[in-house]
C-alpha cells in the first residue's frame, strides 16, 4: 500500500480561470530529477488523486487532469469551495506548497483497444477523466469512443481548451441545462442522463465499458439507466468522492460501509457500489 503522510514540496507553475470559480493549475514537484521520493508520482495512474497541502490551512484531495511528466509537472482543475481551495487561489505563481500521493485505485488500466467506450462526465467530474481521454485519443487505443459532458450553464463549462481539441477527435456530446447564450448547433439542451438514449444509439454495438464521474445523483441515475439498458454492472465504473483526512486507509473519514474510498476507490464498479447503498450515506 502507498503510505505517504509527509508532503513533498510543489511549486505553483501557472494557472488560468476555466469555468465559474474554477482554475486549471500546473504544479511542479520540486527537485523532481534529484529525489527518489518522486518515483511513486511518476507511476501515477489516470483517476488516482493526491492531497494538496496548504501550510497552516489544511489538506484536500484532487485528481490529476495531467499526470506528472518527467520534469515532475502535473495539472489539476480546482473549484474554489472552502478553506484549502481559497488559500490556493490566494497563492501566486512561484509559491511553494505541499502534496502527498498519488493515492487510490484509478480507472481500469487494462488494454481497451478492442473496446467500445462510453465516458460520461458531469461538472467537475470532467477532471478525473481528462488525462484518460487525452491518453485514449493520443494512442487511439479504442474501437469506438463517445463522450458526454454535462454542465449546468455556459458559466460552469470547464476544461474549455481541452474540450475544443477533443471535439475534433471523437464524438463529443456537450449537454447544458440552461442554454442561455448558447448555440444549439454546438450544445445539446438537457442533462447527462437525458442524452444517453441518443448516445447509445450512436454505438454500432453496446458499449463494452462505461466510465462515469460527476455529482453522485447524476452518476447513480446514469449507472441505473445503463444497467437497465443491459450493460454489465461490472463494466460500469464510477469515481466516488468522500471527505478525506489521511488518504491512506487509517482514519475512517472516507468510509463507505465496508470500503474505504481513499484506498479501495475512488473508482468503483456499479456492481461494487449497489450493495454499499451510496445514496443512503
Ligand atoms: C478523490 C477526490 C478527488 C477530488 N478531485 C477534485 C478535483 O479534481 N477538483 C476539485 O475541485 N475538487 C475535487 N475534489 C473535491 C475537493 O477535495 C473538495 O472540494 C475539498 O473539500 C475542497 O477543500 P476546501 O478546504 O477548499 O473546502 P471545504 O472547506 O472542505 O468544503 C467547503 C464546502 O464544500 C463542501 N464539500 C467539501 N467536499 C465535498 C465533497 N466531496 N462533496 C460534497 N460537498 C463537499 C463542504 O461540506 C463545505 O460546504 C475531490 C474529492 C475527492 C474525494
Ligand atoms: S481518508 Fe482516512 S481512511 Fe480514507
mmCIF file of C-alpha atoms and ligand atoms in Angstrom:
data_model
loop_
_atom_site.group_PDB
_atom_site.id
_atom_site.type_symbol
_atom_site.label_atom_id
_atom_site.label_comp_id
_atom_site.label_asym_id
_atom_site.label_seq_id
_atom_site.Cartn_x
_atom_site.Cartn_y
_atom_site.Cartn_z
ATOM 1 C CA UNK A 1 0.000 0.000 0.000
ATOM 2 C CA UNK A 2 1.162 3.518 -0.761
ATOM 3 C CA UNK A 3 1.721 5.114 2.651
ATOM 4 C CA UNK A 4 2.620 8.760 2.374
ATOM 5 C CA UNK A 5 1.761 11.090 5.251
ATOM 6 C CA UNK A 6 4.595 13.548 4.597
ATOM 7 C CA UNK A 7 4.002 16.138 1.888
ATOM 8 C CA UNK A 8 6.609 16.856 -0.766
ATOM 9 C CA UNK A 9 7.096 20.495 -1.817
ATOM 10 C CA UNK A 10 5.438 21.554 -5.082
ATOM 11 C CA UNK A 11 5.679 24.867 -6.904
ATOM 12 C CA UNK A 12 2.690 26.669 -8.423
ATOM 13 C CA UNK A 13 3.929 26.969 -12.039
ATOM 14 C CA UNK A 14 0.917 28.678 -13.599
ATOM 15 C CA UNK A 15 -2.895 28.723 -13.699
ATOM 16 C CA UNK A 16 -5.826 30.178 -15.607
ATOM 17 C CA UNK A 17 -9.533 30.651 -14.889
ATOM 18 C CA UNK A 18 -11.509 27.819 -16.506
ATOM 19 C CA UNK A 19 -15.202 27.985 -15.582
ATOM 20 C CA UNK A 20 -17.020 29.690 -12.716
ATOM 21 C CA UNK A 21 -14.890 29.703 -9.520
ATOM 22 C CA UNK A 22 -12.608 27.153 -11.166
ATOM 23 C CA UNK A 23 -8.958 27.315 -12.155
ATOM 24 C CA UNK A 24 -6.712 24.944 -14.035
ATOM 25 C CA UNK A 25 -3.362 24.744 -12.211
ATOM 26 C CA UNK A 26 0.034 23.447 -13.280
ATOM 27 C CA UNK A 27 2.306 22.335 -10.422
ATOM 28 C CA UNK A 28 5.894 21.065 -10.347
ATOM 29 C CA UNK A 29 7.387 18.597 -7.896
ATOM 30 C CA UNK A 30 10.460 20.398 -6.521
ATOM 31 C CA UNK A 31 13.798 18.676 -7.261
ATOM 32 C CA UNK A 32 11.925 16.050 -9.305
ATOM 33 C CA UNK A 33 15.129 14.928 -11.001
ATOM 34 C CA UNK A 34 17.175 14.589 -7.786
ATOM 35 C CA UNK A 35 14.839 12.903 -5.332
ATOM 36 C CA UNK A 36 13.747 9.262 -5.313
ATOM 37 C CA UNK A 37 10.731 10.405 -3.254
ATOM 38 C CA UNK A 38 9.071 11.110 -6.585
ATOM 39 C CA UNK A 39 9.212 7.598 -8.044
ATOM 40 C CA UNK A 40 5.597 6.966 -6.979
ATOM 41 C CA UNK A 41 4.442 10.240 -8.571
ATOM 42 C CA UNK A 42 5.851 9.201 -11.924
ATOM 43 C CA UNK A 43 3.811 5.974 -11.697
ATOM 44 C CA UNK A 44 0.537 7.840 -11.048
ATOM 45 C CA UNK A 45 -2.453 6.476 -12.972
ATOM 46 C CA UNK A 46 -5.489 8.117 -14.520
ATOM 47 C CA UNK A 47 -8.245 8.531 -11.930
ATOM 48 C CA UNK A 48 -5.921 8.466 -8.910
ATOM 49 C CA UNK A 49 -5.759 11.516 -6.631
ATOM 50 C CA UNK A 50 -3.322 13.474 -4.460
ATOM 51 C CA UNK A 51 -3.716 15.517 -1.267
ATOM 52 C CA UNK A 52 -2.946 19.198 -1.743
ATOM 53 C CA UNK A 53 -1.414 20.628 1.450
ATOM 54 C CA UNK A 54 -1.669 24.340 2.247
ATOM 55 C CA UNK A 55 0.629 25.014 5.226
ATOM 56 C CA UNK A 56 -1.299 26.266 8.253
ATOM 57 C CA UNK A 57 -4.665 25.740 6.498
ATOM 58 C CA UNK A 58 -5.188 22.042 5.754
ATOM 59 C CA UNK A 59 -5.357 19.411 3.033
ATOM 60 C CA UNK A 60 -7.893 18.352 0.395
ATOM 61 C CA UNK A 61 -7.956 15.674 -2.345
ATOM 62 C CA UNK A 62 -7.762 16.482 -6.072
ATOM 63 C CA UNK A 63 -7.433 14.371 -9.184
ATOM 64 C CA UNK A 64 -4.809 14.823 -11.874
ATOM 65 C CA UNK A 65 -6.016 16.319 -15.138
ATOM 66 C CA UNK A 66 -2.489 15.623 -16.400
ATOM 67 C CA UNK A 67 -0.269 13.016 -14.741
ATOM 68 C CA UNK A 68 3.251 14.015 -13.600
ATOM 69 C CA UNK A 69 5.664 14.135 -16.551
ATOM 70 C CA UNK A 70 9.428 13.556 -16.456
ATOM 71 C CA UNK A 71 10.010 17.105 -15.243
ATOM 72 C CA UNK A 72 7.574 16.466 -12.373
ATOM 73 C CA UNK A 73 4.912 18.793 -13.795
ATOM 74 C CA UNK A 74 1.253 17.908 -13.384
ATOM 75 C CA UNK A 75 -2.120 19.629 -13.630
ATOM 76 C CA UNK A 76 -5.304 19.795 -11.579
ATOM 77 C CA UNK A 77 -8.640 21.550 -12.051
ATOM 78 C CA UNK A 78 -9.667 23.189 -8.772
ATOM 79 C CA UNK A 79 -13.085 24.594 -7.864
ATOM 80 C CA UNK A 80 -12.998 27.117 -5.036
ATOM 81 C CA UNK A 81 -15.380 25.927 -2.305
ATOM 82 C CA UNK A 82 -13.703 26.317 1.118
ATOM 83 C CA UNK A 83 -10.576 26.996 3.134
ATOM 84 C CA UNK A 84 -7.946 24.938 1.264
ATOM 85 C CA UNK A 85 -9.087 25.973 -2.204
ATOM 86 C CA UNK A 86 -9.464 29.599 -1.096
ATOM 87 C CA UNK A 87 -5.870 29.566 0.201
ATOM 88 C CA UNK A 88 -4.690 28.032 -3.097
ATOM 89 C CA UNK A 89 -6.500 30.748 -5.085
ATOM 90 C CA UNK A 90 -4.572 33.308 -3.000
ATOM 91 C CA UNK A 91 -1.212 31.745 -3.975
ATOM 92 C CA UNK A 92 0.915 33.336 -6.691
ATOM 93 C CA UNK A 93 2.989 31.751 -9.434
ATOM 94 C CA UNK A 94 6.264 30.591 -7.836
ATOM 95 C CA UNK A 95 4.770 29.917 -4.392
ATOM 96 C CA UNK A 96 5.704 26.579 -2.819
ATOM 97 C CA UNK A 97 3.020 24.441 -1.148
ATOM 98 C CA UNK A 98 2.815 20.660 -0.491
ATOM 99 C CA UNK A 99 1.297 17.484 -1.885
ATOM 100 C CA UNK A 100 1.008 13.823 -0.836
ATOM 101 C CA UNK A 101 0.252 10.904 -3.064
ATOM 102 C CA UNK A 102 -0.612 9.597 -5.532
ATOM 103 C CA UNK A 103 -3.393 7.599 -3.875
ATOM 104 C CA UNK A 104 -6.245 5.235 -4.617
ATOM 105 C CA UNK A 105 -7.470 2.973 -7.372
ATOM 106 C CA UNK A 106 -7.912 4.851 -10.640
ATOM 107 C CA UNK A 107 -9.705 3.907 -13.850
ATOM 108 C CA UNK A 108 -9.087 0.406 -15.272
ATOM 109 C CA UNK A 109 -5.579 0.129 -16.690
ATOM 110 C CA UNK A 110 -6.040 -2.892 -18.939
ATOM 111 C CA UNK A 111 -5.947 -2.688 -22.716
ATOM 112 C CA UNK A 112 -9.122 -1.068 -24.094
ATOM 113 C CA UNK A 113 -8.034 -1.039 -27.736
ATOM 114 C CA UNK A 114 -10.672 -3.605 -28.766
ATOM 115 C CA UNK A 115 -13.434 -1.985 -26.743
ATOM 116 C CA UNK A 116 -16.323 0.387 -27.355
ATOM 117 C CA UNK A 117 -16.118 3.003 -24.607
ATOM 118 C CA UNK A 118 -18.631 5.487 -23.256
ATOM 119 C CA UNK A 119 -17.426 8.294 -20.974
ATOM 120 C CA UNK A 120 -19.961 10.378 -19.040
ATOM 121 C CA UNK A 121 -18.765 13.453 -17.114
ATOM 122 C CA UNK A 122 -20.831 15.968 -15.165
ATOM 123 C CA UNK A 123 -19.458 19.323 -13.948
ATOM 124 C CA UNK A 124 -16.129 18.949 -12.120
ATOM 125 C CA UNK A 125 -16.339 15.217 -12.920
ATOM 126 C CA UNK A 126 -14.560 16.008 -16.175
ATOM 127 C CA UNK A 127 -11.353 16.455 -14.078
ATOM 128 C CA UNK A 128 -10.677 12.779 -13.199
ATOM 129 C CA UNK A 129 -11.486 11.763 -16.796
ATOM 130 C CA UNK A 130 -9.354 14.364 -18.600
ATOM 131 C CA UNK A 131 -5.998 12.558 -18.553
ATOM 132 C CA UNK A 132 -7.688 9.308 -19.591
ATOM 133 C CA UNK A 133 -9.490 10.975 -22.533
ATOM 134 C CA UNK A 134 -6.155 12.504 -23.617
ATOM 135 C CA UNK A 135 -4.399 9.138 -23.419
ATOM 136 C CA UNK A 136 -7.150 7.326 -25.337
ATOM 137 C CA UNK A 137 -7.144 9.971 -28.088
ATOM 138 C CA UNK A 138 -3.344 10.227 -28.291
ATOM 139 C CA UNK A 139 -2.859 6.451 -28.528
ATOM 140 C CA UNK A 140 -6.125 5.741 -30.415
ATOM 141 C CA UNK A 141 -6.488 2.736 -28.082
ATOM 142 C CA UNK A 142 -10.226 2.088 -28.510
ATOM 143 C CA UNK A 143 -12.586 0.702 -31.115
ATOM 144 C CA UNK A 144 -15.227 3.374 -30.518
ATOM 145 C CA UNK A 145 -15.256 6.228 -28.014
ATOM 146 C CA UNK A 146 -18.195 8.556 -27.342
ATOM 147 C CA UNK A 147 -18.004 11.251 -24.653
ATOM 148 C CA UNK A 148 -20.821 13.051 -22.823
ATOM 149 C CA UNK A 149 -20.032 16.183 -20.856
ATOM 150 C CA UNK A 150 -22.842 17.879 -18.925
ATOM 151 C CA UNK A 151 -22.817 21.335 -17.338
ATOM 152 C CA UNK A 152 -25.483 23.499 -15.682
ATOM 153 C CA UNK A 153 -24.847 26.668 -17.732
ATOM 154 C CA UNK A 154 -22.397 28.434 -20.001
ATOM 155 C CA UNK A 155 -20.557 29.881 -16.969
ATOM 156 C CA UNK A 156 -19.866 26.456 -15.496
ATOM 157 C CA UNK A 157 -18.379 24.856 -18.635
ATOM 158 C CA UNK A 158 -14.866 23.678 -17.692
ATOM 159 C CA UNK A 159 -11.696 22.492 -19.452
ATOM 160 C CA UNK A 160 -12.566 24.705 -22.417
ATOM 161 C CA UNK A 161 -9.229 24.376 -24.325
ATOM 162 C CA UNK A 162 -9.155 20.580 -23.822
ATOM 163 C CA UNK A 163 -12.771 20.151 -24.966
ATOM 164 C CA UNK A 164 -12.045 22.159 -28.103
ATOM 165 C CA UNK A 165 -9.401 19.578 -29.034
ATOM 166 C CA UNK A 166 -11.426 16.507 -28.024
ATOM 167 C CA UNK A 167 -14.464 17.639 -30.030
ATOM 168 C CA UNK A 168 -12.365 17.446 -33.179
ATOM 169 C CA UNK A 169 -11.123 13.940 -32.365
ATOM 170 C CA UNK A 170 -14.124 11.935 -31.100
ATOM 171 C CA UNK A 171 -17.926 12.254 -30.996
ATOM 172 C CA UNK A 172 -18.440 14.631 -28.088
ATOM 173 C CA UNK A 173 -21.891 15.496 -26.687
ATOM 174 C CA UNK A 174 -21.822 18.693 -24.608
ATOM 175 C CA UNK A 175 -25.144 18.944 -22.779
ATOM 176 C CA UNK A 176 -26.203 22.103 -20.927
ATOM 177 C CA UNK A 177 -29.288 22.571 -18.730
ATOM 178 C CA UNK A 178 -29.549 26.371 -19.090
ATOM 179 C CA UNK A 179 -28.929 27.169 -22.766
ATOM 180 C CA UNK A 180 -28.937 30.996 -22.309
ATOM 181 C CA UNK A 181 -26.306 32.500 -24.680
ATOM 182 C CA UNK A 182 -25.509 29.072 -26.169
ATOM 183 C CA UNK A 183 -25.880 27.856 -29.698
ATOM 184 C CA UNK A 184 -27.982 24.708 -30.354
ATOM 185 C CA UNK A 185 -25.620 23.733 -33.190
ATOM 186 C CA UNK A 186 -22.794 23.181 -30.673
ATOM 187 C CA UNK A 187 -24.608 22.232 -27.473
ATOM 188 C CA UNK A 188 -27.452 19.880 -26.604
ATOM 189 C CA UNK A 189 -30.055 21.151 -24.153
ATOM 190 C CA UNK A 190 -30.692 18.846 -21.184
ATOM 191 C CA UNK A 191 -28.802 16.558 -18.843
ATOM 192 C CA UNK A 192 -26.216 13.774 -18.985
ATOM 193 C CA UNK A 193 -28.866 11.127 -18.365
ATOM 194 C CA UNK A 194 -31.366 12.672 -20.810
ATOM 195 C CA UNK A 195 -28.889 12.414 -23.706
ATOM 196 C CA UNK A 196 -27.990 8.751 -23.077
ATOM 197 C CA UNK A 197 -30.571 7.203 -25.478
ATOM 198 C CA UNK A 198 -29.159 9.342 -28.330
ATOM 199 C CA UNK A 199 -25.546 8.492 -27.429
ATOM 200 C CA UNK A 200 -26.228 4.777 -27.082
ATOM 201 C CA UNK A 201 -27.916 4.856 -30.495
ATOM 202 C CA UNK A 202 -24.589 6.086 -31.947
ATOM 203 C CA UNK A 203 -22.846 2.848 -30.874
ATOM 204 C CA UNK A 204 -22.577 0.163 -33.533
ATOM 205 C CA UNK A 205 -22.808 -2.376 -30.668
ATOM 206 C CA UNK A 206 -23.462 -1.944 -26.957
ATOM 207 C CA UNK A 207 -20.517 -0.236 -25.156
ATOM 208 C CA UNK A 208 -18.092 -2.698 -23.517
ATOM 209 C CA UNK A 209 -17.198 -0.275 -20.741
ATOM 210 C CA UNK A 210 -18.618 2.942 -19.298
ATOM 211 C CA UNK A 211 -16.683 5.413 -17.116
ATOM 212 C CA UNK A 212 -18.700 7.995 -15.159
ATOM 213 C CA UNK A 213 -17.671 10.928 -12.920
ATOM 214 C CA UNK A 214 -19.711 13.816 -11.571
ATOM 215 C CA UNK A 215 -22.327 14.645 -8.952
ATOM 216 C CA UNK A 216 -23.424 11.498 -7.137
ATOM 217 C CA UNK A 217 -27.111 11.744 -8.147
ATOM 218 C CA UNK A 218 -26.142 12.044 -11.811
ATOM 219 C CA UNK A 219 -23.726 9.094 -11.596
ATOM 220 C CA UNK A 220 -26.307 6.854 -9.931
ATOM 221 C CA UNK A 221 -29.075 7.779 -12.406
ATOM 222 C CA UNK A 222 -26.717 7.162 -15.348
ATOM 223 C CA UNK A 223 -25.473 3.837 -13.943
ATOM 224 C CA UNK A 224 -29.036 2.653 -13.268
ATOM 225 C CA UNK A 225 -30.115 3.598 -16.794
ATOM 226 C CA UNK A 226 -27.102 1.867 -18.382
ATOM 227 C CA UNK A 227 -27.523 -1.292 -16.285
ATOM 228 C CA UNK A 228 -31.225 -1.415 -17.250
ATOM 229 C CA UNK A 229 -30.120 -0.999 -20.898
ATOM 230 C CA UNK A 230 -28.163 -4.241 -20.483
ATOM 231 C CA UNK A 231 -24.606 -3.127 -19.742
ATOM 232 C CA UNK A 232 -22.906 -5.377 -17.175
ATOM 233 C CA UNK A 233 -22.686 -3.502 -13.788
ATOM 234 C CA UNK A 234 -19.088 -4.807 -13.554
ATOM 235 C CA UNK A 235 -18.267 -2.805 -16.689
ATOM 236 C CA UNK A 236 -19.725 0.473 -15.368
ATOM 237 C CA UNK A 237 -17.124 2.457 -13.357
ATOM 238 C CA UNK A 238 -17.875 5.472 -11.156
ATOM 239 C CA UNK A 239 -15.484 7.874 -9.398
ATOM 240 C CA UNK A 240 -16.807 8.492 -5.875
ATOM 241 C CA UNK A 241 -15.936 11.480 -3.648
ATOM 242 C CA UNK A 242 -15.910 11.489 0.143
ATOM 243 C CA UNK A 243 -14.347 13.798 2.747
ATOM 244 C CA UNK A 244 -10.774 12.629 3.381
ATOM 245 C CA UNK A 245 -8.136 13.132 6.033
ATOM 246 C CA UNK A 246 -5.333 10.558 5.940
ATOM 247 C CA UNK A 247 -5.939 9.228 2.382
ATOM 248 C CA UNK A 248 -4.123 6.005 3.318
ATOM 249 C CA UNK A 249 -6.831 3.900 4.992
ATOM 250 C CA UNK A 250 -6.176 4.866 8.624
ATOM 251 C CA UNK A 251 -8.703 7.438 9.853
ATOM 252 C CA UNK A 252 -12.043 6.166 8.506
ATOM 253 C CA UNK A 253 -13.269 9.595 7.319
ATOM 254 C CA UNK A 254 -13.941 8.294 3.821
ATOM 255 C CA UNK A 255 -15.716 5.129 4.991
ATOM 256 C CA UNK A 256 -18.370 3.773 2.591
ATOM 257 C CA UNK A 257 -19.859 0.937 4.654
ATOM 258 C CA UNK A 258 -17.167 -1.761 4.477
ATOM 259 C CA UNK A 259 -14.927 0.070 1.984
ATOM 260 C CA UNK A 260 -12.506 2.989 2.161
ATOM 261 C CA UNK A 261 -12.906 5.443 -0.717
ATOM 262 C CA UNK A 262 -9.247 6.541 -0.361
ATOM 263 C CA UNK A 263 -7.691 3.093 -0.805
ATOM 264 C CA UNK A 264 -10.400 0.865 -2.338
ATOM 265 C CA UNK A 265 -11.563 3.730 -4.620
ATOM 266 C CA UNK A 266 -12.187 6.419 -5.620
ATOM 267 C CA UNK A 267 -13.102 4.298 -8.661
ATOM 268 C CA UNK A 268 -15.652 1.539 -8.025
ATOM 269 C CA UNK A 269 -17.745 -0.557 -10.362
ATOM 270 C CA UNK A 270 -21.532 -0.222 -10.184
ATOM 271 C CA UNK A 271 -21.589 -3.895 -9.135
ATOM 272 C CA UNK A 272 -19.451 -2.968 -6.093
ATOM 273 C CA UNK A 273 -21.466 0.152 -5.232
ATOM 274 C CA UNK A 274 -25.038 -1.202 -5.375
ATOM 275 C CA UNK A 275 -24.658 -3.271 -2.158
ATOM 276 C CA UNK A 276 -22.962 -0.292 -0.434
ATOM 277 C CA UNK A 277 -26.106 1.906 -0.854
ATOM 278 C CA UNK A 278 -24.172 5.129 -1.554
ATOM 279 C CA UNK A 279 -27.459 7.019 -1.899
ATOM 280 C CA UNK A 280 -28.167 6.463 1.827
ATOM 281 C CA UNK A 281 -24.812 7.853 3.070
HETATM 282 C C1 LIG B 1 -10.958 11.591 -4.648
HETATM 283 C C2 LIG B 1 -11.380 13.024 -4.757
HETATM 284 C C3 LIG B 1 -10.979 13.770 -5.856
HETATM 285 C C4 LIG B 1 -11.357 15.111 -5.972
HETATM 286 N N1 LIG B 1 -10.941 15.814 -7.074
HETATM 287 C C5 LIG B 1 -11.277 17.116 -7.194
HETATM 288 C C6 LIG B 1 -10.831 17.868 -8.323
HETATM 289 O O1 LIG B 1 -10.126 17.376 -9.210
HETATM 290 N N2 LIG B 1 -11.188 19.189 -8.381
HETATM 291 C C7 LIG B 1 -11.968 19.787 -7.391
HETATM 292 O O2 LIG B 1 -12.246 20.998 -7.492
HETATM 293 N N3 LIG B 1 -12.400 19.086 -6.326
HETATM 294 C C8 LIG B 1 -12.071 17.769 -6.192
HETATM 295 N N4 LIG B 1 -12.489 17.068 -5.106
HETATM 296 C C9 LIG B 1 -13.300 17.755 -4.079
HETATM 297 C C10 LIG B 1 -12.392 18.568 -3.140
HETATM 298 O O3 LIG B 1 -11.492 17.711 -2.480
HETATM 299 C C11 LIG B 1 -13.281 19.284 -2.104
HETATM 300 O O4 LIG B 1 -13.999 20.300 -2.757
HETATM 301 C C12 LIG B 1 -12.463 19.828 -0.937
HETATM 302 O O5 LIG B 1 -13.248 19.691 0.234
HETATM 303 C C13 LIG B 1 -12.078 21.276 -1.041
HETATM 304 O O6 LIG B 1 -11.448 21.670 0.168
HETATM 305 P P1 LIG B 1 -11.754 23.088 0.849
HETATM 306 O O7 LIG B 1 -10.990 23.125 2.139
HETATM 307 O O8 LIG B 1 -11.496 24.174 -0.132
HETATM 308 O O9 LIG B 1 -13.300 23.063 1.111
HETATM 309 P P2 LIG B 1 -14.028 22.551 2.443
HETATM 310 O O10 LIG B 1 -13.837 23.597 3.472
HETATM 311 O O11 LIG B 1 -13.589 21.158 2.728
HETATM 312 O O12 LIG B 1 -15.539 22.473 1.965
HETATM 313 C C14 LIG B 1 -16.294 23.614 1.606
HETATM 314 C C15 LIG B 1 -17.724 23.184 1.308
HETATM 315 O O13 LIG B 1 -17.804 22.144 0.325
HETATM 316 C C16 LIG B 1 -18.442 21.001 0.865
HETATM 317 N N5 LIG B 1 -17.721 19.826 0.381
HETATM 318 C C17 LIG B 1 -16.418 19.580 0.521
HETATM 319 N N6 LIG B 1 -16.075 18.418 -0.065
HETATM 320 C C18 LIG B 1 -17.202 17.908 -0.571
HETATM 321 C C19 LIG B 1 -17.500 16.728 -1.274
HETATM 322 N N7 LIG B 1 -16.554 15.805 -1.568
HETATM 323 N N8 LIG B 1 -18.760 16.506 -1.653
HETATM 324 C C20 LIG B 1 -19.731 17.417 -1.353
HETATM 325 N N9 LIG B 1 -19.500 18.563 -0.686
HETATM 326 C C21 LIG B 1 -18.267 18.801 -0.295
HETATM 327 C C22 LIG B 1 -18.339 21.147 2.345
HETATM 328 O O14 LIG B 1 -19.397 20.461 3.032
HETATM 329 C C23 LIG B 1 -18.418 22.639 2.527
HETATM 330 O O15 LIG B 1 -19.748 23.082 2.485
HETATM 331 C C24 LIG B 1 -12.148 15.725 -4.972
HETATM 332 C C25 LIG B 1 -12.555 14.973 -3.862
HETATM 333 C C26 LIG B 1 -12.185 13.643 -3.757
HETATM 334 C C27 LIG B 1 -12.622 12.844 -2.574
HETATM 335 S S1 LIG B 2 -9.268 9.207 4.364
HETATM 336 FE FE1 LIG B 2 -8.547 8.198 6.162
HETATM 337 S S2 LIG B 2 -9.275 6.166 5.834
HETATM 338 FE FE2 LIG B 2 -9.732 7.154 3.958
#
